[in-house]
Short mmCIF file of C-alpha atoms and ligand atoms in Angstrom, two decimals:
data_model
loop_
_atom_site.label_atom_id
_atom_site.label_comp_id
_atom_site.label_asym_id
_atom_site.label_seq_id
_atom_site.Cartn_x
_atom_site.Cartn_y
_atom_site.Cartn_z
CA MET A 1 0.00 -0.23 -0.09
CA ALA A 2 2.80 2.44 0.23
CA PRO A 3 3.65 5.17 -2.45
CA SER A 4 6.16 3.96 -4.96
CA VAL A 5 7.80 5.95 -7.98
CA HIS A 6 5.56 5.17 -11.40
CA ASN A 7 3.83 2.73 -8.76
CA THR A 8 6.67 0.08 -9.46
CA GLN A 9 6.13 -1.44 -6.19
CA PRO A 10 9.46 -2.91 -6.32
CA TRP A 11 9.73 -4.63 -3.20
CA ARG A 12 9.27 -8.13 -1.87
CA PHE A 13 8.56 -9.81 1.24
CA THR A 14 9.37 -12.78 2.93
CA ALA A 15 8.09 -14.15 6.30
CA GLY A 16 9.16 -16.71 8.21
CA GLY A 17 8.71 -17.21 12.33
CA GLN A 18 8.71 -14.02 13.54
CA GLN A 19 10.41 -12.01 11.21
CA ILE A 20 9.87 -10.32 8.00
CA SER A 21 12.39 -9.84 5.27
CA LEU A 22 11.97 -7.09 2.72
CA HIS A 23 14.10 -7.35 -0.90
CA ALA A 24 13.77 -4.52 -3.18
CA ASP A 25 12.94 -5.92 -6.45
CA THR A 26 15.34 -4.66 -9.34
CA GLU A 27 13.32 -6.23 -12.02
CA ARG A 28 11.12 -3.55 -11.19
CA GLN A 29 13.57 -0.57 -11.08
CA LEU A 30 13.58 2.61 -13.76
CA ARG A 31 16.61 1.52 -15.29
CA VAL A 32 16.69 4.76 -17.28
CA ALA A 33 15.58 7.36 -14.91
CA ASP A 34 16.55 5.68 -11.95
CA PRO A 35 19.91 3.76 -12.68
CA ASP A 36 21.32 3.76 -9.25
CA GLY A 37 17.83 2.37 -7.94
CA ARG A 38 17.75 5.55 -5.23
CA GLU A 39 13.90 5.90 -6.13
CA MET A 40 13.48 1.97 -5.78
CA MET A 41 14.77 2.28 -2.31
CA ILE A 42 13.07 5.01 -1.29
CA SER A 43 9.61 3.06 -2.40
CA CYS A 44 11.33 0.34 -0.56
CA GLY A 45 11.68 2.67 2.70
CA ALA A 46 8.29 3.63 2.42
CA ALA A 47 6.89 0.22 2.45
CA LEU A 48 9.29 -0.93 5.12
CA PHE A 49 7.79 2.04 7.44
CA THR A 50 4.46 0.96 6.34
CA ALA A 51 5.10 -2.81 7.55
CA ARG A 52 6.38 -1.47 10.95
CA LEU A 53 3.35 0.59 11.37
CA ALA A 54 1.17 -2.56 10.54
CA LEU A 55 2.90 -4.24 13.19
CA ARG A 56 2.38 -1.43 15.65
CA SER A 57 -1.34 -1.48 14.95
CA LEU A 58 -1.51 -5.11 15.84
CA GLY A 59 0.80 -4.19 19.32
CA TYR A 60 3.94 -5.20 18.25
CA ARG A 61 6.94 -4.11 18.85
CA PRO A 62 9.09 -3.75 15.56
CA GLU A 63 12.59 -4.53 16.06
CA THR A 64 14.15 -3.40 12.64
CA SER A 65 17.74 -3.69 11.29
CA VAL A 66 18.10 -1.63 7.74
CA LEU A 67 20.59 -3.19 5.12
CA PRO A 68 21.31 -5.97 7.61
CA ASP A 69 23.84 -7.92 5.53
CA PRO A 70 26.83 -6.31 3.38
CA GLY A 71 26.64 -9.52 0.96
CA GLN A 72 23.19 -8.45 -0.11
CA ALA A 73 22.69 -5.11 -1.24
CA LEU A 74 18.95 -5.68 -2.34
CA LEU A 75 17.81 -7.26 1.19
CA VAL A 76 16.47 -3.80 2.20
CA ALA A 77 15.77 -4.69 5.93
CA ARG A 78 14.75 -7.45 8.41
CA VAL A 79 11.92 -7.26 10.97
CA SER A 80 11.22 -8.86 13.78
CA TRP A 81 8.82 -8.88 16.58
CA GLN A 82 9.12 -10.01 20.20
CA GLY A 83 7.65 -7.76 22.43
CA ARG A 84 4.64 -6.36 22.63
CA ALA A 85 3.30 -2.42 23.23
CA ALA A 86 -0.27 -1.03 23.00
CA CYS A 87 -0.71 0.85 19.77
CA THR A 88 -0.92 4.84 20.56
CA GLU A 89 -3.75 7.05 19.29
CA PHE A 90 -1.06 8.62 16.97
CA GLU A 91 -0.34 5.15 15.59
CA GLN A 92 -3.57 4.33 15.01
CA GLU A 93 -4.45 7.14 13.29
CA LEU A 94 -1.70 6.83 11.24
CA PHE A 95 -2.60 3.20 10.00
CA GLY A 96 -6.21 4.33 9.24
CA GLN A 97 -4.57 6.42 6.79
CA VAL A 98 -2.71 3.83 4.97
CA ARG A 99 -5.32 2.67 2.58
CA GLN A 100 -6.95 6.28 2.20
CA ARG A 101 -3.92 8.60 1.19
CA ARG A 102 -3.54 9.35 -2.34
CA THR A 103 -1.10 11.11 -4.27
CA HIS A 104 -2.17 14.12 -5.99
CA ARG A 105 -1.39 15.34 -9.04
CA GLY A 106 -2.59 19.01 -9.59
CA GLY A 107 -3.48 22.56 -7.73
CA PHE A 108 -4.70 23.00 -4.23
CA ASP A 109 -7.50 24.66 -2.72
CA LEU A 110 -6.70 28.49 -1.64
CA VAL A 111 -7.02 27.43 2.27
CA PRO A 112 -3.81 27.36 4.50
CA LEU A 113 -2.50 23.75 6.05
CA PRO A 114 -3.63 23.56 10.00
CA PRO A 115 -1.62 24.99 12.43
CA GLY A 116 0.98 22.70 13.91
CA LEU A 117 1.09 20.50 10.54
CA LEU A 118 4.51 21.48 9.35
CA ALA A 119 6.07 21.38 12.62
CA ALA A 120 4.81 17.74 13.19
CA LEU A 121 5.91 16.81 9.42
CA ARG A 122 9.53 18.05 10.35
CA GLN A 123 9.91 16.07 13.60
CA GLY A 124 8.60 12.91 11.80
CA ALA A 125 11.51 13.63 9.12
CA ALA A 126 13.79 14.07 11.50
CA ARG A 127 12.95 10.51 13.01
CA TYR A 128 14.57 9.02 10.08
CA ARG A 129 17.60 11.79 9.70
CA ALA A 130 16.09 13.13 6.95
CA MET A 131 14.81 17.02 6.98
CA LEU A 132 12.32 18.21 5.39
CA ARG A 133 12.71 21.76 4.01
CA ILE A 134 9.66 24.11 3.45
CA VAL A 135 10.74 26.31 0.45
CA ALA A 136 8.60 29.16 1.47
CA ASP A 137 10.88 32.10 -0.11
CA ASP A 138 9.03 33.29 -3.51
CA GLY A 139 12.20 33.43 -5.54
CA ARG A 140 13.30 29.77 -3.91
CA ARG A 141 9.84 28.41 -4.90
CA ALA A 142 10.06 29.61 -8.39
CA ALA A 143 13.48 28.24 -9.05
CA LEU A 144 12.47 24.83 -7.71
CA ALA A 145 9.23 24.80 -9.76
CA ALA A 146 11.59 25.96 -13.08
CA ALA A 147 13.60 23.01 -11.82
CA VAL A 148 10.64 20.75 -12.10
CA GLU A 149 9.61 22.25 -15.46
CA ALA A 150 13.01 22.08 -16.99
CA ALA A 151 13.30 18.26 -16.17
CA GLU A 152 10.03 17.44 -17.72
CA ARG A 153 10.65 19.20 -20.80
CA ALA A 154 13.71 17.23 -20.76
CA GLN A 155 12.20 14.02 -20.00
CA ARG A 156 9.45 14.72 -22.88
CA LEU A 157 12.48 14.98 -25.75
CA ASP A 158 14.28 11.71 -24.33
CA SER A 159 12.52 9.08 -26.28
CA GLN A 160 14.24 6.23 -24.15
CA ARG A 161 12.83 8.05 -20.84
CA VAL A 162 9.35 8.34 -22.60
CA ARG A 163 9.69 4.72 -23.58
CA GLU A 164 10.12 3.64 -19.83
CA LEU A 165 7.23 6.05 -18.66
CA ALA A 166 4.84 4.55 -21.06
CA ARG A 167 5.37 0.85 -19.61
CA TRP A 168 4.22 2.20 -16.21
CA ALA A 169 0.98 3.99 -17.54
CA PRO A 170 -1.44 0.88 -18.51
CA ALA A 171 -4.60 2.03 -20.64
CA PRO A 172 -7.81 3.04 -19.13
CA GLY A 173 -9.43 -0.23 -18.11
CA SER A 174 -6.35 -2.24 -17.84
CA ALA A 175 -6.45 -5.35 -15.28
CA ARG A 176 -2.88 -4.47 -14.52
CA ALA A 177 -2.28 -3.86 -10.42
CA ASP A 178 0.68 -1.83 -11.19
CA GLY A 179 1.71 1.27 -12.90
CA VAL A 180 -0.51 4.73 -12.85
CA PRO A 181 -3.72 4.22 -13.54
CA PRO A 182 -5.62 7.15 -15.80
CA THR A 183 -8.15 7.14 -12.50
CA SER A 184 -4.97 8.58 -10.52
CA TYR A 185 -4.37 11.57 -12.42
CA PRO A 186 -6.39 14.59 -14.33
CA ALA A 187 -6.94 14.37 -18.05
CA ARG A 188 -6.15 18.37 -18.53
CA ALA A 189 -3.02 19.53 -16.30
CA GLU A 190 -4.15 22.10 -14.00
CA ARG A 191 -2.06 25.01 -14.08
CA THR A 192 -0.91 26.91 -10.86
CA ASP A 193 1.59 29.97 -10.18
CA PRO A 194 4.38 28.99 -10.10
CA ASP A 195 3.94 25.83 -12.37
CA PHE A 196 4.95 22.83 -11.24
CA PRO A 197 3.83 20.35 -13.97
CA GLY A 198 3.14 16.81 -13.32
CA ARG A 199 4.35 13.56 -15.63
CA ASP A 200 2.62 13.22 -18.90
CA PHE A 201 1.32 9.62 -18.14
CA ALA A 202 -1.17 10.29 -20.87
CA HIS A 203 1.30 10.82 -23.32
CA GLY A 204 -1.21 12.84 -25.65
CA ARG A 205 -4.16 10.34 -25.50
CA GLY A 206 -6.13 11.64 -23.75
CA TRP A 207 -6.42 9.91 -20.68
CA GLY A 208 -7.03 11.04 -17.05
CA LEU A 209 -9.95 11.73 -15.21
CA PRO A 210 -12.34 15.02 -16.05
CA ALA A 211 -12.19 18.23 -14.10
CA LEU A 212 -14.19 18.29 -11.05
CA SER A 213 -17.01 20.56 -12.26
CA THR A 214 -16.93 22.31 -8.65
CA ALA A 215 -13.03 23.23 -8.82
CA PRO A 216 -12.70 26.69 -8.61
CA PRO A 217 -10.85 28.41 -11.59
CA PHE A 218 -7.45 29.52 -9.18
CA ARG A 219 -5.55 26.68 -7.94
CA SER A 220 -2.56 27.25 -5.61
CA ALA A 221 0.56 25.54 -6.12
CA GLY A 222 0.19 24.48 -2.29
CA VAL A 223 3.45 24.48 0.31
CA ALA A 224 6.34 23.50 -1.61
CA ALA A 225 9.40 21.24 0.16
CA LEU A 226 12.63 19.37 -0.14
CA LEU A 227 12.97 16.34 1.92
CA THR A 228 16.71 15.62 2.22
CA THR A 229 19.56 13.69 3.56
CA VAL A 230 23.13 14.79 4.68
CA ARG A 231 24.64 11.89 2.93
CA ASP A 232 23.48 9.66 0.00
CA ARG A 233 23.82 6.06 0.38
CA PRO A 234 21.42 3.36 0.27
CA ALA A 235 20.81 3.65 3.78
CA ASP A 236 19.82 7.50 3.14
CA TRP A 237 17.96 6.78 0.39
CA ILE A 238 15.96 4.06 3.14
CA ASN A 239 15.13 6.38 5.57
CA ALA A 240 14.37 9.17 3.55
CA GLY A 241 11.36 6.59 2.20
CA GLN A 242 10.48 6.04 6.10
CA ALA A 243 10.24 9.98 6.38
CA LEU A 244 8.22 10.06 3.34
CA GLN A 245 6.16 7.59 4.39
CA ARG A 246 5.10 9.15 7.56
CA ILE A 247 5.08 12.56 6.31
CA LEU A 248 2.65 11.50 4.13
CA LEU A 249 0.33 9.69 6.34
CA THR A 250 0.89 12.43 9.13
CA ALA A 251 -0.67 14.93 6.76
CA SER A 252 -3.22 12.37 5.24
CA THR A 253 -4.87 12.39 9.13
CA VAL A 254 -5.50 16.02 8.81
CA GLY A 255 -6.96 16.05 5.32
CA ILE A 256 -3.95 17.31 3.68
CA ALA A 257 -2.90 16.18 -0.02
CA ALA A 258 0.86 15.80 -0.99
CA ALA A 259 1.98 15.91 -4.69
CA LEU A 260 5.52 14.55 -5.53
CA HIS A 261 7.67 15.56 -8.22
CA THR A 262 10.56 13.72 -8.58
CA GLN A 263 11.48 14.53 -12.03
CA PRO A 264 14.40 17.15 -11.57
CA LEU A 265 15.98 14.44 -9.44
CA GLU A 266 16.67 12.41 -12.45
CA PHE A 267 18.88 14.51 -14.58
CA GLY A 268 22.32 14.58 -12.29
CA TRP A 269 22.55 18.35 -13.30
CA LEU A 270 19.28 19.36 -11.84
CA ARG A 271 19.41 17.72 -8.65
CA GLU A 272 22.88 18.87 -8.17
CA SER A 273 21.78 22.46 -8.61
CA ILE A 274 18.83 22.00 -6.03
CA ARG A 275 21.59 20.53 -3.83
CA ALA A 276 23.60 23.74 -4.20
CA GLN A 277 21.03 26.11 -4.58
CA LEU A 278 18.02 25.21 -2.33
CA SER A 279 19.20 22.58 0.32
CA ASP A 280 22.22 24.02 1.74
CA GLY A 281 24.51 21.03 0.36
CA ALA A 282 21.94 18.45 1.56
CA TYR A 283 21.00 15.80 -1.12
CA PRO A 284 17.78 16.11 -2.26
CA GLN A 285 15.19 13.02 -2.23
CA LEU A 286 12.02 14.07 -3.20
CA VAL A 287 10.40 17.03 -4.41
CA LEU A 288 6.86 17.66 -2.13
CA ARG A 289 3.92 19.98 -2.54
CA PHE A 290 1.22 20.03 0.55
CA GLY A 291 -2.31 21.36 0.17
CA ALA A 292 -6.27 21.15 0.89
CA VAL A 293 -8.02 19.23 -2.09
CA VAL A 294 -10.76 17.11 -2.55
CA GLN A 295 -9.59 13.91 -3.89
CA ALA A 296 -11.77 11.46 -6.50
CA VAL A 297 -8.34 9.58 -7.53
CA ALA A 298 -7.86 5.93 -7.59
CA SER A 299 -5.05 3.88 -7.44
CA VAL A 300 -4.43 -0.18 -7.61
CA ARG A 301 -2.02 -2.25 -5.78
CA ARG A 302 -0.96 -6.12 -6.55
CA PRO A 303 -2.07 -8.76 -3.85
CA ALA A 304 -0.92 -9.85 -0.98
CA ASP A 305 0.21 -12.93 -2.97
CA ASP A 306 2.48 -11.41 -5.13
CA VAL A 307 4.46 -9.29 -2.77
CA LEU A 308 4.83 -12.01 0.12
CA SER A 309 5.85 -15.63 0.41
CA ALA A 310 5.79 -18.02 3.26
CA ASP A 311 9.57 -18.80 2.80
CA GLY A 312 11.65 -17.12 5.45
CA SER A 313 15.30 -17.56 3.47
CA ASP A 314 16.81 -14.96 2.11
CA SER A 315 18.24 -16.79 -0.69
CA ALA A 316 15.60 -15.50 -3.32
CA GLY A 317 16.77 -12.28 -2.53
CA ALA A 318 20.33 -13.23 -3.09
CA SER A 319 20.55 -14.77 -6.20
CA HIS A 320 19.26 -11.15 -7.57
CA GLU A 321 22.97 -9.70 -7.33
C1 FMN B 1 10.29 7.67 -5.25
C2 FMN B 1 8.87 8.45 -5.47
C3 FMN B 1 9.40 9.20 -6.51
C4 FMN B 1 7.51 9.70 -6.91
N1 FMN B 1 7.46 10.41 -7.85
C5 FMN B 1 6.64 11.15 -8.61
C6 FMN B 1 6.25 12.05 -9.48
O1 FMN B 1 7.40 12.46 -10.06
N2 FMN B 1 5.36 12.07 -10.07
C7 FMN B 1 4.24 11.85 -9.60
O2 FMN B 1 2.86 12.02 -10.24
N3 FMN B 1 3.96 11.13 -8.23
C8 FMN B 1 5.28 10.51 -8.13
N4 FMN B 1 5.52 9.60 -6.95
C9 FMN B 1 3.99 9.13 -6.83
C10 FMN B 1 3.58 7.65 -7.51
O3 FMN B 1 3.36 7.75 -8.31
C11 FMN B 1 2.64 6.97 -6.14
O4 FMN B 1 3.10 6.79 -4.99
C12 FMN B 1 1.85 5.79 -6.99
O5 FMN B 1 1.54 5.95 -8.44
C13 FMN B 1 0.92 5.33 -6.06
O6 FMN B 1 -0.20 5.95 -6.18
P1 FMN B 1 -0.94 6.57 -4.59
O7 FMN B 1 0.55 7.09 -3.78
O8 FMN B 1 -1.81 7.30 -4.59
O9 FMN B 1 -1.42 5.27 -3.86
C14 FMN B 1 6.29 9.27 -6.66
C15 FMN B 1 6.76 8.27 -5.22
C16 FMN B 1 7.59 8.06 -5.15
C17 FMN B 1 7.87 6.76 -4.03
#
């Protein structure tokens, strides 16, 4: 149920006894846009947070080791549970959002975020040694939007990238349980000022949801932010993913949705320019926008049987390496 880049769901769980192992599935990695597997690992981090939260909702105390085996680079984490502790109200609220939360693609209503939310999101990120930096200054926000726009333009001119995106953009009515379905993005892009263009999932085929007739003509870009880490190793990507899912679920508990824009982080020169100019040298892992909006989108996921096997051994993961 976690978010993942292009809804690739690049994870496999194996369970045995009181332990779950989470492996990255490189068959689902974006070879062109994400050759280092950074976004794949962020996605796995989000799945790890979700699995731990699920255990908490059942009253278990998960013990997690991230990248436990240097010989198995694709073994993202092992989670075991021995002790029990009652689930807190906040954890329950977060867990309640796991199936509700959806990525937003477009503008937001012109209403402020609930007081205290950004502070809570920042604290949530800090638990995973990640930093949520709010890009509030108009000039910096415009610079970030310009980076998204530049990336989107470059992406649309690159046939390899276009083909890769098309592989994860199923047609309307598709029975696929992965990829970004037309039920999850608007048919007509909604412009905001500054404009953060979305990905071109429909690729000129007119797919997507019709505009809500009640949507007001003026929409806000929302509160823009960067999720960053001090270093840029696989462990940092996994932690950024954990922080991301905590942030998204926390926002969702108060009716706030997030739009994600990783386009500029998939081009080395743009990522480097954001790092130097907008994040004090820290490594940008995600570009986010937060805001209030009525959502009518639907996404898909693979059934549990496809991602979870009862075999507790890690050998399947090792064979990938
Ligand atoms: C690392 C990462 C990068 C993402 N980048 C984008 C993006 O650039 N544009 C976008 O619309 N969604 C992006 N997403 C959101 C995914 O497309 C989304 O999580 C997935 O389609 C599942 O849908 P859901 O979040 O509504 O459940 C990203 C998600 C992750 C985890």
